[in-house]
Amino acid sequence: MFDFSLCVILDQDWIGGKIDQSLIADIVQGGATWLQYRNKNGSDAEFVRNAEIIVEIAHRLHVPVLINDRTDIALASGADGVHVGQQDLPVRFVRTLMGPDKLIGLSVSRLEELKEIDQVNYIGIGALFETRSKPDAELSGLELVQQVRSRTELPLVGIGGITSANAANVIDAGADGVAVISSVLGAENRKYAAKEVLEAVKLSKRRNTHERL
Amino acid sequence: MFDFSLCVILDQDWIGGKIDQSLIADIVQGGATWLQYRNKNGSDAEFVRNAEIIVEIAHRLHVPVLINDRTDIALASGADGVHVGQQDLPVRFVRTLMGPDKLIGLSVSRLEELKEIDQVNYIGIGALFETRSKPDAELSGLELVQQVRSRTELPLVGIGGITSANAANVIDAGADGVAVISSVLGAENRKYAAKEVLEAVKLSKRRNTHERL
């Protein structure tokens, strides 16, 4: 069973230069249950080179990795799946290329974008809050999490400005996990930062389970 | 047998907006023996949408289409292959993803880039001359065509600033064909422009064959 609780997105602009094995180890030991690798500005040659390295390190640590946006890079690097946005390769193509077993995530920032979801494995929702890593993002707010929750059984992952201070609210709104960049990669102690976010998520999940019982 | 004589590169920035079926028909009737579709600035959703349309039109006209840069778009759109540059997904990955039967072309602009070519079907060489469609391109000149010709039996395709006035020189230097953008797409009569370039290529090929006999 895939644990969506905490995804740390390894954005090339944040992790810079050479892939640092100890950075990934810190994040995973801190509590990231899965990773995404994003490279929006590099060449495809750099993208796949780094993706292969990250996949190898992560798999040694028994943590799955999804590639942001690019199905070809996901296939070439041996990643566990791909996370696509509304302007990327449409999901029907992604599923055909990736095969039935790989994970596919789809970003949704407005309720109208919740379509073509029968072939995806989870939905990413956001940007929820203001964030340093995407300062111009349009904010969807927690209402969108609640609205999507009422319309699908798929796992939901909140993204955008999520920290240990607001992660519980995202779970309370109906999400199964959160994805973070700056609140972990921008922290002085990344391991501790990941741990704090994961604890907030887990605590909220436990509380919600108890309330339902 | 694939006829490399004349490739017209349908660059999205040159063909603009909606794909115009009559534009493609004109180019093919003029003499394009194959096409490439390039989209460097649009979204992937737009890229694959237009690629599908171009592949459908071209196949109806019995002309093959390769996709520039992107293996996933080539696969998703049912194109006949992909043309990659030195900074794109490396050829070993491209071949694995595309399978044994699709065409793979590789751009070479310096002799040192002539490596990893055992899995490609042809080499693109350039930019040969100054061109409107890539004004900042570093020029390799016809010497590079001659040098690559002496090192491989693979089909060679010259690119960059090629017109009906210099196409014969490219063939004389050892190329099997030429790829053009501006000299056809920027012409008032695109059908006639394609015809002029193809005639120059064919004339030079016939002359070279006679000289060898």
Short mmCIF file of C-alpha atoms in Angstrom, two decimals:
data_model
loop_
_atom_site.label_atom_id
_atom_site.label_comp_id
_atom_site.label_asym_id
_atom_site.label_seq_id
_atom_site.Cartn_x
_atom_site.Cartn_y
_atom_site.Cartn_z
CA MET A 1 0.00 0.00 0.00
CA PHE A 2 1.49 3.30 -1.13
CA ASP A 3 1.88 5.75 1.75
CA PHE A 4 1.04 9.22 0.39
CA SER A 5 1.63 10.93 3.77
CA LEU A 6 4.65 13.06 2.88
CA CYS A 7 6.16 13.78 -0.51
CA VAL A 8 9.24 15.95 -0.71
CA ILE A 9 9.63 17.39 -4.19
CA LEU A 10 13.28 17.53 -5.17
CA ASP A 11 13.17 20.61 -7.36
CA GLN A 12 16.41 21.03 -9.31
CA ASP A 13 16.40 24.78 -8.67
CA TRP A 14 16.31 24.08 -4.92
CA ILE A 15 18.73 21.18 -4.69
CA GLY A 16 21.20 22.72 -7.20
CA GLY A 17 24.13 21.25 -9.06
CA LYS A 18 25.16 17.70 -8.31
CA ILE A 19 22.69 15.37 -6.61
CA ASP A 20 23.62 15.10 -2.95
CA GLN A 21 23.09 11.61 -1.60
CA SER A 22 23.10 12.79 2.03
CA LEU A 23 20.37 15.33 1.29
CA ILE A 24 18.09 12.56 0.06
CA ALA A 25 19.04 10.33 2.99
CA ASP A 26 18.21 13.14 5.44
CA ILE A 27 14.84 13.72 3.87
CA VAL A 28 13.95 10.04 3.87
CA GLN A 29 15.20 9.47 7.42
CA GLY A 30 13.23 12.54 8.46
CA GLY A 31 10.08 10.88 7.17
CA ALA A 32 9.41 11.47 3.48
CA THR A 33 7.31 8.49 2.42
CA TRP A 34 7.85 9.26 -1.27
CA LEU A 35 9.74 11.67 -3.48
CA GLN A 36 9.21 13.58 -6.67
CA TYR A 37 11.96 14.93 -8.90
CA ARG A 38 11.27 18.13 -10.82
CA ASN A 39 13.54 19.80 -13.36
CA LYS A 40 11.86 22.62 -15.25
CA ASN A 41 14.87 24.53 -16.52
CA GLY A 42 17.61 22.03 -17.30
CA SER A 43 18.19 20.06 -20.49
CA ASP A 44 16.60 16.66 -20.95
CA ALA A 45 20.08 15.14 -20.82
CA GLU A 46 20.58 16.61 -17.32
CA PHE A 47 17.02 15.72 -16.33
CA VAL A 48 17.42 12.01 -17.07
CA ARG A 49 20.97 11.86 -15.69
CA ASN A 50 19.86 13.24 -12.32
CA ALA A 51 16.63 11.25 -12.36
CA GLU A 52 18.60 8.01 -12.67
CA ILE A 53 20.80 8.98 -9.71
CA ILE A 54 17.84 9.98 -7.53
CA VAL A 55 15.91 6.80 -8.39
CA GLU A 56 18.92 4.69 -7.51
CA ILE A 57 19.49 6.41 -4.16
CA ALA A 58 15.81 6.42 -3.26
CA HIS A 59 15.28 2.77 -4.13
CA ARG A 60 18.24 1.84 -1.97
CA LEU A 61 16.38 3.66 0.83
CA HIS A 62 13.15 1.83 -0.14
CA VAL A 63 11.32 5.01 -1.08
CA PRO A 64 9.46 5.45 -4.38
CA VAL A 65 10.18 8.33 -6.76
CA LEU A 66 7.87 9.95 -9.27
CA ILE A 67 9.06 12.27 -12.04
CA ASN A 68 7.39 15.61 -12.50
CA ASP A 69 5.79 16.38 -15.88
CA ARG A 70 7.78 14.05 -18.13
CA THR A 71 6.72 10.54 -19.05
CA ASP A 72 9.82 9.84 -21.17
CA ILE A 73 12.15 10.80 -18.32
CA ALA A 74 10.13 8.63 -15.92
CA LEU A 75 10.39 5.64 -18.25
CA ALA A 76 14.07 6.16 -19.03
CA SER A 77 15.09 6.59 -15.38
CA GLY A 78 13.17 3.62 -14.01
CA ALA A 79 11.05 5.84 -11.74
CA ASP A 80 7.90 4.56 -10.08
CA GLY A 81 5.62 6.91 -11.93
CA VAL A 82 4.97 10.38 -13.19
CA HIS A 83 3.10 13.40 -11.92
CA VAL A 84 1.53 15.49 -14.66
CA GLY A 85 -0.20 18.85 -14.80
CA GLN A 86 -3.11 19.99 -16.91
CA GLN A 87 -0.79 21.27 -19.67
CA ASP A 88 1.41 18.17 -19.82
CA LEU A 89 0.93 15.04 -21.90
CA PRO A 90 -2.72 14.02 -21.32
CA VAL A 91 -3.28 11.12 -18.94
CA ARG A 92 -4.58 8.72 -21.59
CA PHE A 93 -1.21 8.93 -23.39
CA VAL A 94 0.73 8.76 -20.14
CA ARG A 95 -1.06 5.57 -19.11
CA THR A 96 -0.45 3.93 -22.48
CA LEU A 97 3.26 4.77 -22.35
CA MET A 98 3.78 3.95 -18.66
CA GLY A 99 1.85 0.69 -18.62
CA PRO A 100 -0.70 -0.42 -16.04
CA ASP A 101 1.57 -0.71 -12.99
CA LYS A 102 3.27 2.67 -12.72
CA LEU A 103 1.77 5.47 -10.65
CA ILE A 104 0.24 8.48 -12.34
CA GLY A 105 -0.68 11.64 -10.45
CA LEU A 106 -2.61 14.57 -11.86
CA SER A 107 -2.56 18.18 -10.64
CA VAL A 108 -5.90 19.86 -10.15
CA SER A 109 -6.17 23.53 -9.20
CA ARG A 110 -9.84 24.06 -10.01
CA LEU A 111 -12.80 21.72 -9.74
CA GLU A 112 -13.36 21.85 -13.53
CA GLU A 113 -9.97 20.20 -14.00
CA LEU A 114 -11.19 17.06 -12.25
CA LYS A 115 -11.71 14.99 -15.41
CA GLU A 116 -9.92 12.19 -17.25
CA ILE A 117 -9.14 10.78 -13.80
CA ASP A 118 -10.14 7.14 -14.33
CA GLN A 119 -6.55 6.27 -15.21
CA VAL A 120 -4.76 8.21 -12.47
CA ASN A 121 -3.66 6.82 -9.12
CA TYR A 122 -3.92 10.02 -7.10
CA ILE A 123 -4.80 13.69 -7.39
CA GLY A 124 -2.51 16.57 -6.44
CA ILE A 125 -4.47 19.60 -5.25
CA GLY A 126 -3.17 23.14 -5.01
CA ALA A 127 -1.56 25.49 -4.71
CA LEU A 128 -3.29 25.60 -1.31
CA PHE A 129 -1.28 28.32 0.45
CA GLU A 130 1.22 30.98 -0.53
CA THR A 131 4.67 29.59 -1.11
CA ARG A 132 8.22 30.71 -1.82
CA SER A 133 8.74 28.02 -4.45
CA LYS A 134 5.90 29.23 -6.70
CA PRO A 135 5.15 32.81 -5.65
CA ASP A 136 2.79 33.47 -8.60
CA ALA A 137 0.60 30.40 -8.05
CA GLU A 138 -3.14 30.92 -7.93
CA LEU A 139 -4.40 29.72 -4.58
CA SER A 140 -7.20 27.18 -4.44
CA GLY A 141 -7.62 26.93 -0.69
CA LEU A 142 -8.72 24.02 1.46
CA GLU A 143 -12.27 24.19 0.07
CA LEU A 144 -10.98 22.58 -3.10
CA VAL A 145 -9.65 19.63 -1.10
CA GLN A 146 -13.08 19.18 0.46
CA GLN A 147 -14.85 19.50 -2.89
CA VAL A 148 -12.58 16.99 -4.64
CA ARG A 149 -12.85 14.66 -1.62
CA SER A 150 -16.61 14.55 -2.02
CA ARG A 151 -16.28 13.61 -5.70
CA THR A 152 -13.65 10.86 -5.79
CA GLU A 153 -12.25 8.00 -3.72
CA LEU A 154 -8.75 8.53 -5.16
CA PRO A 155 -5.94 9.45 -2.78
CA LEU A 156 -5.53 13.23 -2.56
CA VAL A 157 -2.28 15.08 -1.95
CA GLY A 158 -2.25 18.76 -1.02
CA ILE A 159 0.52 21.01 -2.31
CA GLY A 160 1.56 24.64 -2.04
CA GLY A 161 2.87 26.41 1.04
CA ILE A 162 2.38 23.42 3.33
CA THR A 163 4.35 23.45 6.60
CA SER A 164 4.20 21.59 9.88
CA ALA A 165 1.86 24.36 11.06
CA ASN A 166 -0.86 23.84 8.45
CA ALA A 167 -0.36 20.22 7.29
CA ALA A 168 -2.99 18.93 9.73
CA ASN A 169 -5.59 21.26 8.22
CA VAL A 170 -4.92 19.76 4.79
CA ILE A 171 -5.45 16.24 6.11
CA ASP A 172 -8.51 17.34 8.05
CA ALA A 173 -9.95 18.71 4.80
CA GLY A 174 -9.75 15.24 3.30
CA ALA A 175 -6.25 14.80 1.90
CA ASP A 176 -4.23 11.59 2.30
CA GLY A 177 -0.92 13.37 2.26
CA VAL A 178 0.97 16.54 1.53
CA ALA A 179 3.74 17.49 -0.87
CA VAL A 180 6.32 20.06 0.16
CA ILE A 181 9.32 21.82 -1.32
CA SER A 182 10.41 24.93 0.52
CA SER A 183 9.33 23.97 4.03
CA VAL A 184 11.79 21.06 3.92
CA LEU A 185 14.40 22.00 1.30
CA GLY A 186 14.57 25.57 2.61
CA ALA A 187 14.98 24.49 6.24
CA GLU A 188 18.32 24.60 8.01
CA ASN A 189 17.78 21.06 9.33
CA ARG A 190 15.96 19.25 6.54
CA LYS A 191 15.66 15.98 8.40
CA TYR A 192 13.98 17.65 11.34
CA ALA A 193 11.77 19.72 9.03
CA ALA A 194 10.54 16.58 7.26
CA LYS A 195 9.92 14.90 10.60
CA GLU A 196 7.81 17.82 11.82
CA VAL A 197 5.59 17.80 8.74
CA LEU A 198 5.17 14.02 8.82
CA GLU A 199 4.23 14.09 12.50
CA ALA A 200 1.55 16.71 11.86
CA VAL A 201 0.14 14.56 9.04
CA LYS A 202 0.19 11.34 11.07
CA LEU A 203 -1.34 12.99 14.14
CA SER A 204 -4.21 14.37 12.09
CA LYS A 205 -4.77 11.01 10.39
CA ARG A 206 -4.90 9.21 13.74
CA ARG A 207 -7.27 11.79 15.18
CA ASN A 208 -9.58 11.55 12.14
CA THR A 209 -9.60 7.74 12.34
CA HIS A 210 -10.54 7.87 16.00
CA GLU A 211 -13.31 10.36 15.32
CA ARG A 212 -14.78 8.07 12.69
CA LEU A 213 -14.77 5.07 15.06
CA MET B 1 13.83 2.91 -48.64
CA PHE B 2 13.54 6.20 -46.76
CA ASP B 3 14.11 9.18 -49.02
CA PHE B 4 16.03 11.80 -47.00
CA SER B 5 16.18 14.28 -49.91
CA LEU B 6 14.03 17.07 -48.48
CA CYS B 7 12.74 17.52 -44.95
CA VAL B 8 10.57 20.52 -44.17
CA ILE B 9 10.59 21.23 -40.45
CA LEU B 10 7.17 22.40 -39.32
CA ASP B 11 8.25 24.72 -36.53
CA GLN B 12 5.28 25.79 -34.43
CA ASP B 13 6.59 29.36 -34.26
CA TRP B 14 6.58 29.48 -38.06
CA ILE B 15 3.31 27.70 -38.80
CA GLY B 16 1.43 29.43 -35.95
CA GLY B 17 -1.91 28.70 -34.33
CA LYS B 18 -4.06 25.94 -35.78
CA ILE B 19 -2.46 23.32 -38.01
CA ASP B 20 -3.29 24.19 -41.61
CA GLN B 21 -3.92 21.08 -43.69
CA SER B 22 -3.42 22.94 -46.98
CA LEU B 23 0.00 24.18 -45.84
CA ILE B 24 1.15 20.59 -45.32
CA ALA B 25 -0.41 19.49 -48.61
CA ASP B 26 1.41 22.30 -50.44
CA ILE B 27 4.75 21.36 -48.91
CA VAL B 28 4.32 17.68 -49.72
CA GLN B 29 3.07 18.34 -53.25
CA GLY B 30 6.01 20.69 -53.70
CA GLY B 31 8.35 17.84 -52.90
CA ALA B 32 9.04 17.37 -49.20
CA THR B 33 9.95 13.68 -48.89
CA TRP B 34 9.58 13.79 -45.11
CA LEU B 35 8.54 16.18 -42.35
CA GLN B 36 9.58 17.07 -38.86
CA TYR B 37 7.38 18.77 -36.29
CA ARG B 38 9.05 21.05 -33.77
CA ASN B 39 7.40 22.83 -30.84
CA LYS B 40 9.88 24.45 -28.48
CA ASN B 41 7.66 26.95 -26.70
CA GLY B 42 4.20 25.42 -26.38
CA SER B 43 2.85 23.16 -23.67
CA ASP B 44 3.17 19.40 -24.00
CA ALA B 45 -0.61 19.22 -24.31
CA GLU B 46 -0.45 21.49 -27.38
CA PHE B 47 2.63 19.66 -28.70
CA VAL B 48 0.96 16.24 -28.72
CA ARG B 49 -2.37 17.61 -29.95
CA ASN B 50 -0.74 19.20 -33.01
CA ALA B 51 1.62 16.26 -33.52
CA GLU B 52 -1.35 13.92 -33.82
CA ILE B 53 -2.97 16.17 -36.40
CA ILE B 54 0.22 16.53 -38.45
CA VAL B 55 0.91 12.79 -38.36
CA GLU B 56 -2.61 12.07 -39.55
CA ILE B 57 -2.43 14.56 -42.44
CA ALA B 58 1.09 13.48 -43.45
CA HIS B 59 0.28 9.79 -43.39
CA ARG B 60 -2.73 10.41 -45.58
CA LEU B 61 -0.26 12.03 -48.02
CA HIS B 62 2.10 9.05 -47.57
CA VAL B 63 4.88 11.13 -46.06
CA PRO B 64 6.66 10.20 -42.80
CA VAL B 65 6.87 12.60 -39.84
CA LEU B 66 9.50 12.74 -37.13
CA ILE B 67 9.08 14.68 -33.90
CA ASN B 68 11.78 17.09 -32.80
CA ASP B 69 13.39 16.53 -29.40
CA ARG B 70 10.67 14.59 -27.62
CA THR B 71 10.42 10.82 -27.51
CA ASP B 72 7.20 10.78 -25.48
CA ILE B 73 5.44 13.05 -27.97
CA ALA B 74 6.69 10.89 -30.85
CA LEU B 75 5.33 7.75 -29.19
CA ALA B 76 2.03 9.31 -28.18
CA SER B 77 1.35 10.83 -31.60
CA GLY B 78 2.19 7.74 -33.65
CA ALA B 79 5.02 9.53 -35.48
CA ASP B 80 7.61 7.64 -37.50
CA GLY B 81 10.48 8.63 -35.28
CA VAL B 82 12.21 11.33 -33.33
CA HIS B 83 15.06 13.72 -34.01
CA VAL B 84 17.15 14.52 -30.93
CA GLY B 85 19.92 16.97 -30.17
CA GLN B 86 22.95 16.58 -27.98
CA GLN B 87 21.11 17.94 -24.92
CA ASP B 88 17.99 15.82 -25.35
CA LEU B 89 17.29 12.36 -24.00
CA PRO B 90 20.40 10.30 -24.91
CA VAL B 91 20.02 7.97 -27.88
CA ARG B 92 20.34 4.75 -25.85
CA PHE B 93 17.18 5.70 -23.92
CA VAL B 94 15.42 6.91 -27.04
CA ARG B 95 16.05 3.60 -28.80
CA THR B 96 14.78 1.60 -25.83
CA LEU B 97 11.60 3.65 -25.65
CA MET B 98 10.97 3.86 -29.40
CA GLY B 99 11.68 0.22 -30.20
CA PRO B 100 13.78 -1.10 -33.07
CA ASP B 101 11.66 0.03 -36.02
CA LYS B 102 11.23 3.77 -35.51
CA LEU B 103 13.67 6.28 -36.98
CA ILE B 104 16.07 8.15 -34.75
CA GLY B 105 18.08 11.12 -35.97
CA LEU B 106 20.83 12.86 -34.02
CA SER B 107 22.06 16.43 -34.46
CA VAL B 108 25.80 16.96 -34.71
CA SER B 109 27.33 20.43 -34.86
CA ARG B 110 30.95 19.48 -34.09
CA LEU B 111 32.92 16.39 -34.98
CA GLU B 112 33.35 15.50 -31.28
CA GLU B 113 29.59 15.05 -31.03
CA LEU B 114 29.73 12.13 -33.46
CA LYS B 115 29.39 9.39 -30.85
CA GLU B 116 26.66 7.04 -29.56
CA ILE B 117 25.60 6.75 -33.22
CA ASP B 118 25.28 2.97 -33.51
CA GLN B 119 21.58 3.19 -32.68
CA VAL B 120 20.65 6.16 -34.87
CA ASN B 121 19.27 5.98 -38.39
CA TYR B 122 20.68 9.25 -39.71
CA ILE B 123 22.75 12.25 -38.67
CA GLY B 124 21.61 15.86 -38.91
CA ILE B 125 24.54 18.23 -39.48
CA GLY B 126 24.52 21.97 -38.89
CA ALA B 127 23.85 24.74 -38.65
CA LEU B 128 25.61 24.97 -42.02
CA PHE B 129 24.72 28.52 -43.07
CA GLU B 130 23.24 31.58 -41.45
CA THR B 131 19.50 31.38 -41.05
CA ARG B 132 16.54 33.45 -40.03
CA SER B 133 15.02 30.61 -38.01
CA LYS B 134 18.01 30.28 -35.64
CA PRO B 135 19.99 33.53 -35.92
CA ASP B 136 22.31 32.70 -33.00
CA ALA B 137 23.33 29.25 -34.25
CA GLU B 138 27.05 28.49 -34.42
CA LEU B 139 27.95 27.65 -38.00
CA SER B 140 29.70 24.40 -38.80
CA GLY B 141 30.16 24.85 -42.55
CA LEU B 142 30.27 22.25 -45.29
CA GLU B 143 33.63 20.91 -44.04
CA LEU B 144 31.75 19.19 -41.23
CA VAL B 145 29.56 17.37 -43.74
CA GLN B 146 32.69 16.13 -45.52
CA GLN B 147 34.34 15.10 -42.25
CA VAL B 148 31.28 13.21 -40.98
CA ARG B 149 30.83 11.63 -44.43
CA SER B 150 34.34 10.17 -44.20
CA ARG B 151 33.56 8.63 -40.80
CA THR B 152 30.14 6.99 -41.20
CA GLU B 153 27.95 5.30 -43.78
CA LEU B 154 24.80 6.66 -42.11
CA PRO B 155 22.54 8.96 -44.12
CA LEU B 156 23.45 12.61 -43.51
CA VAL B 157 21.04 15.54 -43.58
CA GLY B 158 22.30 19.12 -43.72
CA ILE B 159 20.43 21.84 -41.88
CA GLY B 160 20.69 25.57 -41.34
CA GLY B 161 20.19 28.29 -43.92
CA ILE B 162 19.70 25.89 -46.81
CA THR B 163 17.99 27.28 -49.91
CA SER B 164 17.62 26.22 -53.52
CA ALA B 165 20.81 28.21 -54.18
CA ASN B 166 23.10 26.25 -51.85
CA ALA B 167 21.34 22.86 -51.46
CA ALA B 168 23.47 21.30 -54.22
CA ASN B 169 26.64 22.22 -52.34
CA VAL B 170 25.37 20.35 -49.28
CA ILE B 171 24.71 17.23 -51.34
CA ASP B 172 28.04 17.61 -53.13
CA ALA B 173 29.75 17.69 -49.71
CA GLY B 174 28.32 14.25 -48.98
CA ALA B 175 24.82 14.74 -47.55
CA ASP B 176 21.85 12.58 -48.55
CA GLY B 177 19.36 15.32 -48.02
CA VAL B 178 18.63 18.73 -46.56
CA ALA B 179 16.26 20.02 -43.91
CA VAL B 180 14.76 23.47 -44.26
CA ILE B 181 12.50 25.79 -42.34
CA SER B 182 12.60 29.41 -43.43
CA SER B 183 13.40 28.91 -47.11
CA VAL B 184 10.11 27.05 -47.52
CA LEU B 185 7.88 28.24 -44.65
CA GLY B 186 8.99 31.85 -45.16
CA ALA B 187 8.36 31.78 -48.92
CA GLU B 188 5.33 33.39 -50.49
CA ASN B 189 4.68 30.26 -52.56
CA ARG B 190 5.65 27.38 -50.30
CA LYS B 191 4.87 24.66 -52.83
CA TYR B 192 7.12 26.28 -55.41
CA ALA B 193 9.85 26.90 -52.80
CA ALA B 194 9.87 23.23 -51.78
CA LYS B 195 9.99 22.20 -55.44
CA GLU B 196 13.02 24.41 -56.09
CA VAL B 197 14.98 22.97 -53.16
CA LEU B 198 14.09 19.39 -54.05
CA GLU B 199 15.14 19.92 -57.67
CA ALA B 200 18.52 21.26 -56.60
CA VAL B 201 19.01 18.21 -54.36
CA LYS B 202 17.94 15.71 -57.01
CA LEU B 203 20.04 17.37 -59.71
CA SER B 204 23.14 17.21 -57.54
CA LYS B 205 22.44 13.59 -56.61
CA ARG B 206 22.07 12.59 -60.28
CA ARG B 207 25.24 14.46 -61.23
CA ASN B 208 27.21 12.81 -58.41
CA THR B 209 25.94 9.37 -59.40
CA HIS B 210 26.98 9.95 -63.01
CA GLU B 211 30.43 11.15 -61.93
CA ARG B 212 30.93 7.95 -59.94
CA LEU B 213 29.99 5.76 -62.91
#
